[in-house]
Short mmCIF file of C-alpha atoms in Angstrom, two decimals:
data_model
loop_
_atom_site.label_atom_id
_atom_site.label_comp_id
_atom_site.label_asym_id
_atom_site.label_seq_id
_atom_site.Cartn_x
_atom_site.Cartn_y
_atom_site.Cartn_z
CA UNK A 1 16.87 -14.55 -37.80
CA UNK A 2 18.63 -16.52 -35.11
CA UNK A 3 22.00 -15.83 -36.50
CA UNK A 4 20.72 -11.67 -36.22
CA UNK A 5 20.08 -12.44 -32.53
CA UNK A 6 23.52 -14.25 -32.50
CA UNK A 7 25.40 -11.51 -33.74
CA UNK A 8 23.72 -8.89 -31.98
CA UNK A 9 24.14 -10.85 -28.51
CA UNK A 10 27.99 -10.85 -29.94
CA UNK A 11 28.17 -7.12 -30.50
CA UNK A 12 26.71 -6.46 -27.13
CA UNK A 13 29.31 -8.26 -25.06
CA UNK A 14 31.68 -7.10 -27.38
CA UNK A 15 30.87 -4.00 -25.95
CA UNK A 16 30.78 -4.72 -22.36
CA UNK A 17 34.54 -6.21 -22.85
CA UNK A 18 35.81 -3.44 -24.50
CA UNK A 19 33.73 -0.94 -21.83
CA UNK A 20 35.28 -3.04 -19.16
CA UNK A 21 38.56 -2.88 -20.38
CA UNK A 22 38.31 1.31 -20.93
CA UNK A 23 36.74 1.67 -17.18
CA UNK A 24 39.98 -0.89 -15.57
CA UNK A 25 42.58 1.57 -17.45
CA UNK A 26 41.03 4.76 -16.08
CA UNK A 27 40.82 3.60 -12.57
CA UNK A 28 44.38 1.96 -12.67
CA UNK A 29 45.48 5.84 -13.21
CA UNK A 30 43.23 7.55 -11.02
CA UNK A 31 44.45 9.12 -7.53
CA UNK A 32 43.13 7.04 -4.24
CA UNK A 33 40.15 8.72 -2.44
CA UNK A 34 41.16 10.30 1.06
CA UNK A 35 37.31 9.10 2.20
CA UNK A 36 37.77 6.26 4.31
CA UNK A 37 34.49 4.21 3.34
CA UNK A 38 33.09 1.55 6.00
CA UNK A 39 33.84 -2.02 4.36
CA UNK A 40 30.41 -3.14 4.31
CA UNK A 41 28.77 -4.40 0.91
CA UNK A 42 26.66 -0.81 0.32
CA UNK A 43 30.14 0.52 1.76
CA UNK A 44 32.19 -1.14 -1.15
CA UNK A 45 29.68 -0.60 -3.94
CA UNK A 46 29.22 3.26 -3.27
CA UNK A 47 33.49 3.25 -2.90
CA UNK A 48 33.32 1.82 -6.41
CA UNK A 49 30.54 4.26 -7.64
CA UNK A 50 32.61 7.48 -6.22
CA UNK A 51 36.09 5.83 -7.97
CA UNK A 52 34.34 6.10 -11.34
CA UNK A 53 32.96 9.08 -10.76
CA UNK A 54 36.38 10.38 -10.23
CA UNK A 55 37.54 8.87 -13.72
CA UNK A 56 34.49 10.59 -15.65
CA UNK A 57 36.28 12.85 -17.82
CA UNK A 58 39.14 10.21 -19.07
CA UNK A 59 35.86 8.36 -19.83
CA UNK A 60 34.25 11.05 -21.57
CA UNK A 61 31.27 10.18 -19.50
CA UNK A 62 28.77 13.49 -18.67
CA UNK A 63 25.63 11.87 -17.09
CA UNK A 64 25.66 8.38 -15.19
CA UNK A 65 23.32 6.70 -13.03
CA UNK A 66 24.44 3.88 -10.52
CA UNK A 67 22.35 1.20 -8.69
CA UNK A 68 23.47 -0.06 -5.28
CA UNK A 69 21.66 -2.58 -3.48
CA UNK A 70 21.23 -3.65 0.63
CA UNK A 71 18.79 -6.47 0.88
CA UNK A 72 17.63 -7.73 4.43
CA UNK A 73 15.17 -5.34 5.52
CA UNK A 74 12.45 -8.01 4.36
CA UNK A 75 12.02 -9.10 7.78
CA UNK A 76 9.30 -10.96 9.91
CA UNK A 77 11.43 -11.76 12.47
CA UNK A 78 14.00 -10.22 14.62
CA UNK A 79 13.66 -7.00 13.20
CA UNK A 80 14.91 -4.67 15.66
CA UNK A 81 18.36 -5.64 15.32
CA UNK A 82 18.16 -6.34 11.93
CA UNK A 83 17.21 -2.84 10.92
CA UNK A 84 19.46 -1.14 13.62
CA UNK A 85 22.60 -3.24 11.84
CA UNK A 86 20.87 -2.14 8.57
CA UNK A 87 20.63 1.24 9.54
CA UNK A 88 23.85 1.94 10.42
CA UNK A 89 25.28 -0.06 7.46
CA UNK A 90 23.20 2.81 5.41
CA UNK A 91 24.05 6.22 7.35
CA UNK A 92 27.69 4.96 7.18
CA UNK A 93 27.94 4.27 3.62
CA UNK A 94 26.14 7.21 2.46
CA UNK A 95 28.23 9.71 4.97
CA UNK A 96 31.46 8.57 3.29
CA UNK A 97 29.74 8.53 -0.14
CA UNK A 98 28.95 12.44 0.20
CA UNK A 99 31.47 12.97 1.55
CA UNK A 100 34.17 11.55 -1.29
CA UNK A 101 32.10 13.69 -3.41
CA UNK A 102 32.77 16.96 -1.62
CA UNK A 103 36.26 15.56 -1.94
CA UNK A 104 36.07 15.68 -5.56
CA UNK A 105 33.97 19.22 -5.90
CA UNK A 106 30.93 16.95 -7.40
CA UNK A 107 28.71 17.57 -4.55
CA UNK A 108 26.00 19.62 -6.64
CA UNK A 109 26.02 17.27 -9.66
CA UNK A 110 25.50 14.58 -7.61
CA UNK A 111 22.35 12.98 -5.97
CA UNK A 112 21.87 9.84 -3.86
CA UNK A 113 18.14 8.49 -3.04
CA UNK A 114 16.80 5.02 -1.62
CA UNK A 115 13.86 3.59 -3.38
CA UNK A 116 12.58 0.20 -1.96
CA UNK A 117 9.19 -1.62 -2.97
CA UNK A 118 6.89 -1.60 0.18
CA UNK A 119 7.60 -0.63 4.13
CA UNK A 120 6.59 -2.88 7.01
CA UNK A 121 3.11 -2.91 9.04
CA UNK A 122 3.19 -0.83 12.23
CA UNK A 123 1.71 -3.62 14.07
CA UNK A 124 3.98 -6.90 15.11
CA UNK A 125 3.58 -10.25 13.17
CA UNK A 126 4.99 -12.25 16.06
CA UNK A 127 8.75 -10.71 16.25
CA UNK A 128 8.50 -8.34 13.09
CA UNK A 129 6.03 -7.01 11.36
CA UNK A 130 4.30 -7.77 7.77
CA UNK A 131 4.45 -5.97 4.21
CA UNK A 132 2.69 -2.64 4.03
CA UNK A 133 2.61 0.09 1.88
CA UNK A 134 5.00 3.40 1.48
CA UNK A 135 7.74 4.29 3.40
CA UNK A 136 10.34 6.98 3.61
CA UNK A 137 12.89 7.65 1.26
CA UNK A 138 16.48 9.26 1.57
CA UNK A 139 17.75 12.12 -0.86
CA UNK A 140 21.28 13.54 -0.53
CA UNK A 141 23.73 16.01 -2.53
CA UNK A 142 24.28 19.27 -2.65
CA UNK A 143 21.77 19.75 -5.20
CA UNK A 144 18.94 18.96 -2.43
CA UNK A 145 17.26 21.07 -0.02
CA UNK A 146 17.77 19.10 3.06
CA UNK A 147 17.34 18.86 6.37
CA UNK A 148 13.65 18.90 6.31
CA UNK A 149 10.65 16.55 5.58
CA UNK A 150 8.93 16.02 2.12
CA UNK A 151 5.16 15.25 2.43
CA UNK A 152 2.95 14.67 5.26
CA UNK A 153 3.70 12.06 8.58
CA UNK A 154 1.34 9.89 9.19
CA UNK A 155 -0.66 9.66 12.92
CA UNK A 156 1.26 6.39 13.97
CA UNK A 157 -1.96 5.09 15.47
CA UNK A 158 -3.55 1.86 14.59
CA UNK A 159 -6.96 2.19 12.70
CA UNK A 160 -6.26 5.73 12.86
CA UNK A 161 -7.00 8.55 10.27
CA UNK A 162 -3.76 7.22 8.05
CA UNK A 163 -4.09 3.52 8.79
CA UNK A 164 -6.30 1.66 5.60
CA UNK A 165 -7.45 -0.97 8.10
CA UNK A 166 -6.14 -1.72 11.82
CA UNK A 167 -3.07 -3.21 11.00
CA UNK A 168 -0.86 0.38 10.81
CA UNK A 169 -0.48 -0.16 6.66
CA UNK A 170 -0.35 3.49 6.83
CA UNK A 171 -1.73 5.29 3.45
CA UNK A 172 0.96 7.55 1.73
CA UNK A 173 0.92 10.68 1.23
CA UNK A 174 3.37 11.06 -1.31
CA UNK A 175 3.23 8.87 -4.91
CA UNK A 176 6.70 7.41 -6.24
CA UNK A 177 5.48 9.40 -9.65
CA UNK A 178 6.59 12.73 -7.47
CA UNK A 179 9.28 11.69 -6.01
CA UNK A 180 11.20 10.37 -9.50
CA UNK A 181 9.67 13.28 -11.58
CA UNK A 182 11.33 15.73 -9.11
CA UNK A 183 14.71 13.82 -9.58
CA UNK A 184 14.54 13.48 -12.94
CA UNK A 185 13.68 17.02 -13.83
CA UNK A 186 16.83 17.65 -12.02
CA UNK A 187 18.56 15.13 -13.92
CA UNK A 188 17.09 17.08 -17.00
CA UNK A 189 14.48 15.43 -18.04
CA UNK A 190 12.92 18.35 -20.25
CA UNK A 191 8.98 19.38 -18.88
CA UNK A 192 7.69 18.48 -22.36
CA UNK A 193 8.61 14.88 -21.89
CA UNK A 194 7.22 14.71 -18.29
CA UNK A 195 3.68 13.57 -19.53
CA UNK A 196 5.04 10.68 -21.28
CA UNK A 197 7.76 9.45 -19.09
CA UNK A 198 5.20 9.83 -15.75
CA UNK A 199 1.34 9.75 -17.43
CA UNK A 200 0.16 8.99 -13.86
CA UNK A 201 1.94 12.42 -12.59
CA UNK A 202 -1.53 14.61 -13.33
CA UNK A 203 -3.34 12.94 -10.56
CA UNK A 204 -1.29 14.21 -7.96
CA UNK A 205 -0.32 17.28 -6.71
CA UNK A 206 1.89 19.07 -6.43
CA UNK A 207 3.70 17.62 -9.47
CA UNK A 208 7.25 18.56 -8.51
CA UNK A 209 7.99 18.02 -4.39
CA UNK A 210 10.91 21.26 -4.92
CA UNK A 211 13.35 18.99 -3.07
CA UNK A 212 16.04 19.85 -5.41
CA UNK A 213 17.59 23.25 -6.42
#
């Protein structure tokens, strides 16, 4: 049995070599982007996600999805600047991202959202603020009816209607089961499957947010 796990393990990065090696070739031949990206870390890892984006067909690749990461927003101290340096990392990055995919007429096909685990108290702890609950989330592409808000603001009031106790942990309005299940029906996950990929998606409403075309 440990040799199976052995060989499997083997096989596996066998893989990733070989995968590796495929992905290096078709980039070495690609043309350069015109998009000028901004040479931050979110800037350099969505340059890299656009490059092989651009190699997809030598790769014989139809559907991909791509992680990036920014980490620092997990503040409780000097937060102002930190998210205004954040911030601008973000709306930077993701300008230059769209636009290298107008650049290579991918625009509909492709969609960029944030996800992150919690938002930040309305009220200050000392010079930040403490964990909350929800926040709001980013969707881009030209698959996505923009320019608009999905989902209900909340009264930005502590121990308001929206706050769940005096501390402006605001209650969302919107579950994360909505906001996938939207993106992945329009990454084509087919409405039969729905149930079992989101079983929580029933006890919300409605079940698609009709951010995407």
């Amino acid at each position: 049995r440990e040799r199976t796990f052995v060989r499997a393990a083997g096989d596996v990065l066998s893989r990733a070599i070989r995968a590796d090696q495929q992905l290096s070739q078709a980039l070495a031949q690609a043309p350069a982007l015109q998009t000028v990206f901004p040479t931050t870390s979110i800037g350099n890892q969505l340059r890299m996600v656009a490059r092989i984006v651009s190699v997809r067909q030598p790769l014989a690749v139809q559907r991909q999805i791509f992680f990036c990461s920014l980490g620092g927003f997990d503040t409780h101290s000097g937060q102002l600047a930190s998210q205004a340096d954040l911030l601008t990392q973000l709306g930077g990055a993701l300008q230059a991202f769209h636009a290298a995919t107008v650049e290579l007429g991918v625009s509909e096909g492709v969609t960029t959202f944030t996800s992150s685990d919690f938002g930040r108290t309305y009220k200050p702890n000392g010079t930040g603020t403490d964990h909350a609950w929800g926040t709001c989330q980013l969707v881009l592409g030209g698959a996505v009816r923009g320019g608009r808000f999905y989902g209900q603001w909340p009264t930005l009031a502590l121990g308001g209607p929206d706050d769940s106790g005096t501390s402006g942990r605001f209650i969302p309005t919107t579950s994360v089961d909505q906001f996938a299940a939207t993106l992945a029906r329009w990454y084509g996950l087919a409405a039969a499957d729905v149930p079992y990929v989101f079983p929580n998606l029933p006890h919300f409403d409605p079940g698609d947010l009709g951010f995407m075309l």
